[in-house]
PDB file of C-alpha atoms in Angstrom:
ATOM      1  CA  UNK A 436      -3.982  12.091 -21.859  1.00  0.00           C
ATOM      2  CA  UNK A 437      -6.179  13.748 -19.212  1.00  0.00           C
ATOM      3  CA  UNK A 438      -6.371  17.520 -18.534  1.00  0.00           C
ATOM      4  CA  UNK A 439      -4.373  18.764 -15.537  1.00  0.00           C
ATOM      5  CA  UNK A 440      -7.586  19.577 -13.632  1.00  0.00           C
ATOM      6  CA  UNK A 441      -8.484  15.866 -13.596  1.00  0.00           C
ATOM      7  CA  UNK A 442      -4.953  14.758 -12.790  1.00  0.00           C
ATOM      8  CA  UNK A 443      -4.538  17.180  -9.883  1.00  0.00           C
ATOM      9  CA  UNK A 444      -7.957  16.430  -8.390  1.00  0.00           C
ATOM     10  CA  UNK A 445      -7.424  12.680  -8.524  1.00  0.00           C
ATOM     11  CA  UNK A 446      -3.856  12.980  -7.211  1.00  0.00           C
ATOM     12  CA  UNK A 447      -5.045  15.016  -4.226  1.00  0.00           C
ATOM     13  CA  UNK A 448      -8.047  12.862  -3.383  1.00  0.00           C
ATOM     14  CA  UNK A 449      -7.369   9.279  -4.439  1.00  0.00           C
ATOM     15  CA  UNK A 450      -3.967   8.383  -2.962  1.00  0.00           C
ATOM     16  CA  UNK A 451      -4.594   8.823   0.754  1.00  0.00           C
ATOM     17  CA  UNK A 452      -7.453  11.281   1.220  1.00  0.00           C
ATOM     18  CA  UNK A 453     -10.424   9.120   0.294  1.00  0.00           C
ATOM     19  CA  UNK A 454     -13.576   9.192   2.449  1.00  0.00           C
ATOM     20  CA  UNK A 455     -12.927   7.686   5.882  1.00  0.00           C
ATOM     21  CA  UNK A 456     -14.782   5.030   7.834  1.00  0.00           C
ATOM     22  CA  UNK A 457     -16.135   6.139  11.196  1.00  0.00           C
ATOM     23  CA  UNK A 458     -14.399   4.999  14.366  1.00  0.00           C
ATOM     24  CA  UNK A 459     -17.442   2.878  15.182  1.00  0.00           C
ATOM     25  CA  UNK A 460     -17.009   1.059  11.859  1.00  0.00           C
ATOM     26  CA  UNK A 461     -13.314   0.532  12.650  1.00  0.00           C
ATOM     27  CA  UNK A 462     -14.260  -0.894  16.041  1.00  0.00           C
ATOM     28  CA  UNK A 463     -16.723  -3.203  14.269  1.00  0.00           C
ATOM     29  CA  UNK A 464     -13.998  -4.564  11.975  1.00  0.00           C
ATOM     30  CA  UNK A 465     -11.749  -5.198  15.003  1.00  0.00           C
ATOM     31  CA  UNK A 466     -14.563  -7.001  16.811  1.00  0.00           C
ATOM     32  CA  UNK A 467     -15.207  -9.253  13.811  1.00  0.00           C
ATOM     33  CA  UNK A 468     -11.544  -9.934  13.030  1.00  0.00           C
ATOM     34  CA  UNK A 469      -9.789 -10.061  16.411  1.00  0.00           C
ATOM     35  CA  UNK A 470     -12.665 -10.346  18.848  1.00  0.00           C
ATOM     36  CA  UNK A 471     -11.575  -7.254  20.783  1.00  0.00           C
ATOM     37  CA  UNK A 472     -11.786  -3.500  20.350  1.00  0.00           C
ATOM     38  CA  UNK A 473      -8.755  -1.458  19.226  1.00  0.00           C
ATOM     39  CA  UNK A 474      -8.524   0.373  22.548  1.00  0.00           C
ATOM     40  CA  UNK A 475      -7.923  -2.951  24.321  1.00  0.00           C
ATOM     41  CA  UNK A 476      -5.749  -4.560  21.611  1.00  0.00           C
ATOM     42  CA  UNK A 477      -3.385  -1.563  21.783  1.00  0.00           C
ATOM     43  CA  UNK A 478      -2.135   0.601  24.635  1.00  0.00           C
ATOM     44  CA  UNK A 479      -2.990   3.654  22.494  1.00  0.00           C
ATOM     45  CA  UNK A 480      -5.021   3.879  19.290  1.00  0.00           C
ATOM     46  CA  UNK A 481      -5.667   7.175  17.500  1.00  0.00           C
ATOM     47  CA  UNK A 482      -9.310   7.141  16.343  1.00  0.00           C
ATOM     48  CA  UNK A 483      -8.500   9.708  13.638  1.00  0.00           C
ATOM     49  CA  UNK A 484      -6.813   8.047  10.624  1.00  0.00           C
ATOM     50  CA  UNK A 485      -3.568   9.506   9.306  1.00  0.00           C
ATOM     51  CA  UNK A 486      -4.517   8.445   5.766  1.00  0.00           C
ATOM     52  CA  UNK A 487      -7.410   6.837   3.929  1.00  0.00           C
ATOM     53  CA  UNK A 488      -7.330   5.071   0.565  1.00  0.00           C
ATOM     54  CA  UNK A 489      -9.972   3.227  -1.436  1.00  0.00           C
ATOM     55  CA  UNK A 490      -9.546  -0.117   0.357  1.00  0.00           C
ATOM     56  CA  UNK A 491      -8.524   0.883   3.852  1.00  0.00           C
ATOM     57  CA  UNK A 492      -7.421   3.604   6.226  1.00  0.00           C
ATOM     58  CA  UNK A 493      -4.371   3.794   8.475  1.00  0.00           C
ATOM     59  CA  UNK A 494      -4.319   4.612  12.189  1.00  0.00           C
ATOM     60  CA  UNK A 495      -1.324   5.311  14.406  1.00  0.00           C
ATOM     61  CA  UNK A 496      -1.184   3.139  17.534  1.00  0.00           C
ATOM     62  CA  UNK A 497       1.140   1.975  20.290  1.00  0.00           C
ATOM     63  CA  UNK A 498       1.477  -1.657  21.327  1.00  0.00           C
ATOM     64  CA  UNK A 499       1.405  -2.710  24.974  1.00  0.00           C
ATOM     65  CA  UNK A 500       5.193  -3.093  24.900  1.00  0.00           C
ATOM     66  CA  UNK A 501       5.638   0.492  23.701  1.00  0.00           C
ATOM     67  CA  UNK A 502       6.191   0.006  19.954  1.00  0.00           C
ATOM     68  CA  UNK A 503       4.664   2.622  17.639  1.00  0.00           C
ATOM     69  CA  UNK A 504       2.782   0.936  14.788  1.00  0.00           C
ATOM     70  CA  UNK A 505       0.678   1.768  11.742  1.00  0.00           C
ATOM     71  CA  UNK A 506      -2.607  -0.136  11.649  1.00  0.00           C
ATOM     72  CA  UNK A 507      -4.285  -0.558   8.271  1.00  0.00           C
ATOM     73  CA  UNK A 508      -7.997  -1.279   8.671  1.00  0.00           C
ATOM     74  CA  UNK A 509     -10.128  -2.338   5.716  1.00  0.00           C
ATOM     75  CA  UNK A 510     -13.280  -0.317   5.139  1.00  0.00           C
ATOM     76  CA  UNK A 511     -16.331  -2.156   6.411  1.00  0.00           C
ATOM     77  CA  UNK A 512     -18.660  -3.790   3.842  1.00  0.00           C
ATOM     78  CA  UNK A 513     -15.904  -3.609   1.204  1.00  0.00           C
ATOM     79  CA  UNK A 514     -16.227  -7.321   0.453  1.00  0.00           C
ATOM     80  CA  UNK A 515     -19.907  -6.817  -0.358  1.00  0.00           C
ATOM     81  CA  UNK A 516     -19.414  -3.743  -2.544  1.00  0.00           C
ATOM     82  CA  UNK A 517     -16.506  -5.341  -4.429  1.00  0.00           C
ATOM     83  CA  UNK A 518     -18.885  -7.977  -5.808  1.00  0.00           C
ATOM     84  CA  UNK A 519     -21.156  -5.195  -7.100  1.00  0.00           C
ATOM     85  CA  UNK A 520     -18.154  -3.331  -8.536  1.00  0.00           C
ATOM     86  CA  UNK A 521     -17.016  -6.368 -10.516  1.00  0.00           C
ATOM     87  CA  UNK A 522     -20.558  -6.989 -11.801  1.00  0.00           C
ATOM     88  CA  UNK A 523     -20.784  -3.322 -12.882  1.00  0.00           C
ATOM     89  CA  UNK A 524     -17.484  -3.493 -14.774  1.00  0.00           C
ATOM     90  CA  UNK A 525     -18.618  -6.734 -16.386  1.00  0.00           C
ATOM     91  CA  UNK A 526     -21.866  -5.118 -17.557  1.00  0.00           C
ATOM     92  CA  UNK A 527     -20.182  -1.979 -18.920  1.00  0.00           C
ATOM     93  CA  UNK A 528     -17.384  -3.861 -20.702  1.00  0.00           C
ATOM     94  CA  UNK A 529     -19.787  -6.324 -22.343  1.00  0.00           C
ATOM     95  CA  UNK A 530     -22.123  -3.503 -23.391  1.00  0.00           C
ATOM     96  CA  UNK A 531     -19.245  -1.597 -24.977  1.00  0.00           C
ATOM     97  CA  UNK A 532     -18.062  -4.732 -26.762  1.00  0.00           C
ATOM     98  CA  UNK A 533     -21.574  -5.316 -28.145  1.00  0.00           C
ATOM     99  CA  UNK A 534     -21.805  -1.744 -29.456  1.00  0.00           C
ATOM    100  CA  UNK A 535     -18.147  -1.504 -30.544  1.00  0.00           C
ATOM    101  CA  UNK A 536     -16.918  -5.057 -31.346  1.00  0.00           C
ATOM    102  CA  UNK A 537     -13.322  -3.882 -31.817  1.00  0.00           C
ATOM    103  CA  UNK A 538     -13.324  -2.429 -28.302  1.00  0.00           C
ATOM    104  CA  UNK A 539     -12.831  -5.674 -26.379  1.00  0.00           C
ATOM    105  CA  UNK A 540     -11.820  -5.278 -22.751  1.00  0.00           C
ATOM    106  CA  UNK A 541     -13.592  -8.385 -21.459  1.00  0.00           C
ATOM    107  CA  UNK A 542     -10.192  -9.710 -20.325  1.00  0.00           C
ATOM    108  CA  UNK A 543     -10.184  -6.919 -17.743  1.00  0.00           C
ATOM    109  CA  UNK A 544     -13.080  -8.504 -15.843  1.00  0.00           C
ATOM    110  CA  UNK A 545     -11.197 -11.805 -15.550  1.00  0.00           C
ATOM    111  CA  UNK A 546      -8.135  -9.911 -14.283  1.00  0.00           C
ATOM    112  CA  UNK A 547     -10.206  -8.120 -11.649  1.00  0.00           C
ATOM    113  CA  UNK A 548     -11.933 -11.334 -10.549  1.00  0.00           C
ATOM    114  CA  UNK A 549      -8.529 -12.908  -9.983  1.00  0.00           C
ATOM    115  CA  UNK A 550      -6.774  -9.941  -8.358  1.00  0.00           C
ATOM    116  CA  UNK A 551      -9.551  -8.428  -6.210  1.00  0.00           C
ATOM    117  CA  UNK A 552      -9.624 -11.205  -3.550  1.00  0.00           C
ATOM    118  CA  UNK A 553      -5.825 -10.923  -3.210  1.00  0.00           C
ATOM    119  CA  UNK A 554      -6.007  -7.145  -2.834  1.00  0.00           C
ATOM    120  CA  UNK A 555      -8.622  -7.539  -0.109  1.00  0.00           C
ATOM    121  CA  UNK A 556      -6.473 -10.057   1.804  1.00  0.00           C
ATOM    122  CA  UNK A 557      -3.987  -8.074   3.884  1.00  0.00           C
ATOM    123  CA  UNK A 558      -2.139 -11.241   4.921  1.00  0.00           C
ATOM    124  CA  UNK A 559      -1.263 -11.691   1.248  1.00  0.00           C
ATOM    125  CA  UNK A 560       0.038  -8.110   1.206  1.00  0.00           C
ATOM    126  CA  UNK A 561       2.128  -8.766   4.315  1.00  0.00           C
ATOM    127  CA  UNK A 562       3.634 -11.921   2.805  1.00  0.00           C
ATOM    128  CA  UNK A 563       4.465 -10.027  -0.396  1.00  0.00           C
ATOM    129  CA  UNK A 564       6.153  -7.295   1.644  1.00  0.00           C
ATOM    130  CA  UNK A 565       8.409  -9.760   3.440  1.00  0.00           C
ATOM    131  CA  UNK A 566       9.131 -11.673   0.226  1.00  0.00           C
ATOM    132  CA  UNK A 567      10.174  -8.433  -1.480  1.00  0.00           C
ATOM    133  CA  UNK A 568      12.726  -7.662   1.246  1.00  0.00           C
ATOM    134  CA  UNK A 569      14.090 -11.224   1.236  1.00  0.00           C
ATOM    135  CA  UNK A 570      14.543 -10.993  -2.549  1.00  0.00           C
ATOM    136  CA  UNK A 571      16.704  -7.888  -2.195  1.00  0.00           C
ATOM    137  CA  UNK A 572      18.809  -9.424   0.572  1.00  0.00           C
ATOM    138  CA  UNK A 573      19.383 -12.664  -1.325  1.00  0.00           C
ATOM    139  CA  UNK A 574      19.476 -11.569  -4.960  1.00  0.00           C
ATOM    140  CA  UNK A 575      20.482  -7.890  -4.812  1.00  0.00           C
ATOM    141  CA  UNK A 576      22.814  -7.515  -1.811  1.00  0.00           C
ATOM    142  CA  UNK A 577      24.609  -4.542  -3.397  1.00  0.00           C
ATOM    143  CA  UNK A 578      21.563  -2.293  -2.780  1.00  0.00           C
ATOM    144  CA  UNK A 579      19.795  -4.293  -0.053  1.00  0.00           C
ATOM    145  CA  UNK A 580      20.961  -1.909   2.693  1.00  0.00           C
ATOM    146  CA  UNK A 581      19.053   0.913   0.991  1.00  0.00           C
ATOM    147  CA  UNK A 582      15.747  -0.968   0.629  1.00  0.00           C
ATOM    148  CA  UNK A 583      13.389  -1.626   3.527  1.00  0.00           C
ATOM    149  CA  UNK A 584       9.847  -2.807   4.188  1.00  0.00           C
ATOM    150  CA  UNK A 585       8.213  -2.214   7.579  1.00  0.00           C
ATOM    151  CA  UNK A 586       8.136  -5.092  10.051  1.00  0.00           C
ATOM    152  CA  UNK A 587       4.820  -6.950  10.124  1.00  0.00           C
ATOM    153  CA  UNK A 588       3.214  -7.706  13.500  1.00  0.00           C
ATOM    154  CA  UNK A 589       1.614 -11.016  12.587  1.00  0.00           C
ATOM    155  CA  UNK A 590      -0.056 -11.490  15.973  1.00  0.00           C
ATOM    156  CA  UNK A 591      -1.930  -8.204  15.408  1.00  0.00           C
ATOM    157  CA  UNK A 592      -2.831  -8.803  11.751  1.00  0.00           C
ATOM    158  CA  UNK A 593      -5.662 -10.572   9.929  1.00  0.00           C
ATOM    159  CA  UNK A 594      -6.982 -10.609   6.376  1.00  0.00           C
ATOM    160  CA  UNK A 595      -8.667  -7.231   7.055  1.00  0.00           C
ATOM    161  CA  UNK A 596      -6.277  -5.664   9.599  1.00  0.00           C
ATOM    162  CA  UNK A 597      -2.576  -5.152   8.924  1.00  0.00           C
ATOM    163  CA  UNK A 598      -0.298  -3.946  11.720  1.00  0.00           C
ATOM    164  CA  UNK A 599       3.172  -2.819  10.720  1.00  0.00           C
ATOM    165  CA  UNK A 600       6.088  -0.898  12.140  1.00  0.00           C
ATOM    166  CA  UNK A 601       5.463   2.872  12.009  1.00  0.00           C
ATOM    167  CA  UNK A 602       8.095   4.675   9.964  1.00  0.00           C
ATOM    168  CA  UNK A 603       8.467   8.434   9.711  1.00  0.00           C
ATOM    169  CA  UNK A 604       9.548   9.232   6.146  1.00  0.00           C
ATOM    170  CA  UNK A 605       8.955  11.527   3.189  1.00  0.00           C
ATOM    171  CA  UNK A 606       6.947  10.607   0.106  1.00  0.00           C
ATOM    172  CA  UNK A 607       9.095   9.819  -2.916  1.00  0.00           C
ATOM    173  CA  UNK A 608       7.648  12.843  -4.773  1.00  0.00           C
ATOM    174  CA  UNK A 609       8.282  15.294  -1.910  1.00  0.00           C
ATOM    175  CA  UNK A 610      11.427  16.863  -3.365  1.00  0.00           C
ATOM    176  CA  UNK A 611      11.640  19.640  -0.771  1.00  0.00           C
ATOM    177  CA  UNK A 612      11.161  17.209   2.103  1.00  0.00           C
ATOM    178  CA  UNK A 613      13.837  14.899   0.691  1.00  0.00           C
ATOM    179  CA  UNK A 614      16.287  17.798   0.338  1.00  0.00           C
ATOM    180  CA  UNK A 615      15.502  18.891   3.907  1.00  0.00           C
ATOM    181  CA  UNK A 616      16.668  15.445   5.054  1.00  0.00           C
ATOM    182  CA  UNK A 617      20.028  16.105   3.402  1.00  0.00           C
ATOM    183  CA  UNK A 618      19.340  13.567   0.648  1.00  0.00           C
ATOM    184  CA  UNK A 619      19.952  14.378  -3.011  1.00  0.00           C
ATOM    185  CA  UNK A 620      16.919  13.732  -5.264  1.00  0.00           C
ATOM    186  CA  UNK A 621      19.250  12.330  -7.941  1.00  0.00           C
ATOM    187  CA  UNK A 622      20.353   9.616  -5.498  1.00  0.00           C
ATOM    188  CA  UNK A 623      16.708   8.770  -4.821  1.00  0.00           C
ATOM    189  CA  UNK A 624      16.031   8.616  -8.571  1.00  0.00           C
ATOM    190  CA  UNK A 625      19.019   6.323  -9.124  1.00  0.00           C
ATOM    191  CA  UNK A 626      17.972   4.045  -6.275  1.00  0.00           C
ATOM    192  CA  UNK A 627      14.378   3.784  -7.522  1.00  0.00           C
ATOM    193  CA  UNK A 628      15.600   2.925 -11.033  1.00  0.00           C
ATOM    194  CA  UNK A 629      18.046   0.317  -9.745  1.00  0.00           C
ATOM    195  CA  UNK A 630      15.487  -1.192  -7.354  1.00  0.00           C
ATOM    196  CA  UNK A 631      12.890  -1.662 -10.091  1.00  0.00           C
ATOM    197  CA  UNK A 632      15.457  -2.979 -12.550  1.00  0.00           C
ATOM    198  CA  UNK A 633      16.460  -5.582  -9.957  1.00  0.00           C
ATOM    199  CA  UNK A 634      12.826  -6.561  -9.329  1.00  0.00           C
ATOM    200  CA  UNK A 635      11.997  -6.809 -13.036  1.00  0.00           C
ATOM    201  CA  UNK A 636      15.134  -8.497 -14.377  1.00  0.00           C
ATOM    202  CA  UNK A 637      16.346 -10.545 -11.388  1.00  0.00           C
ATOM    203  CA  UNK A 638      13.543 -11.188  -8.911  1.00  0.00           C
ATOM    204  CA  UNK A 639      10.593 -11.615 -11.264  1.00  0.00           C
ATOM    205  CA  UNK A 640       8.486 -10.256  -8.415  1.00  0.00           C
ATOM    206  CA  UNK A 641       7.621  -6.578  -8.862  1.00  0.00           C
ATOM    207  CA  UNK A 642       5.999  -3.849  -6.751  1.00  0.00           C
ATOM    208  CA  UNK A 643       3.228  -2.815  -9.168  1.00  0.00           C
ATOM    209  CA  UNK A 644       1.666   0.057  -7.204  1.00  0.00           C
ATOM    210  CA  UNK A 645       4.581   2.480  -6.767  1.00  0.00           C
ATOM    211  CA  UNK A 646       2.711   5.738  -6.159  1.00  0.00           C
ATOM    212  CA  UNK A 647       3.830   8.377  -3.653  1.00  0.00           C
ATOM    213  CA  UNK A 648       1.844   6.982  -0.716  1.00  0.00           C
ATOM    214  CA  UNK A 649       3.502   3.576  -1.176  1.00  0.00           C
ATOM    215  CA  UNK A 650       7.126   4.660  -1.600  1.00  0.00           C
ATOM    216  CA  UNK A 651       8.820   6.593   1.186  1.00  0.00           C
ATOM    217  CA  UNK A 652      12.296   8.047   1.652  1.00  0.00           C
ATOM    218  CA  UNK A 653      14.283   8.400   4.879  1.00  0.00           C
ATOM    219  CA  UNK A 654      17.979   8.693   5.785  1.00  0.00           C
ATOM    220  CA  UNK A 655      19.710   5.375   6.343  1.00  0.00           C
ATOM    221  CA  UNK A 656      19.777   4.376  10.036  1.00  0.00           C
ATOM    222  CA  UNK A 657      23.008   5.458  11.737  1.00  0.00           C
ATOM    223  CA  UNK A 658      24.462   1.935  11.868  1.00  0.00           C
ATOM    224  CA  UNK A 659      23.909   1.252   8.151  1.00  0.00           C
ATOM    225  CA  UNK A 660      26.554   1.419   5.464  1.00  0.00           C
ATOM    226  CA  UNK A 661      25.873   4.483   3.361  1.00  0.00           C
ATOM    227  CA  UNK A 662      25.745   3.296  -0.244  1.00  0.00           C
ATOM    228  CA  UNK A 663      23.938   6.344  -1.637  1.00  0.00           C
ATOM    229  CA  UNK A 664      25.146   9.737  -0.405  1.00  0.00           C
TER     230      UNK A 664
END
């Protein structure tokens, strides 16, 4: 629908290269949420984020027991601006409906009002992540060994800070990187199709944000059974 110039610009800037919060703002979120600063909560904490999206940015860190983790920190003041965002959408949608009665997207505002608080609650995200993995292990054991979600460090997570196991992997759209790992793209494609079919038709609980920054590919750990290549 959109010209390639729009698509490429948004793809390059919106997935993980959004404007970043300053380290002082990150420290402020930690102080509010955990009561301590990141440099004391962790043995090491990289002040420069490895990625930044619209809701949060991710920092690499090391726990005091030597585990490398990815720390997702919500942008400061996001709760305040989200209220304004919803009010703006409400105004625009109602104005369009008044001018063009057949163009009725007022349902969208209700959807946003319901989903926005959940999106801003990282504990909800963490619970969904664990539930997703449990679903595959219980309901789809034939591909469960090829599906993984990073371990959540609950003692280092809050509604605005999410600490998870750091995993080095390639983005699902990085065909060259996937080939360099010795993995066939067709196997990745088959696995993605099977995984989503299982979620849709068996689990009834579906990952609905499957862009490249949210789906990663790595070789199976050495002790795993190799189901795909």
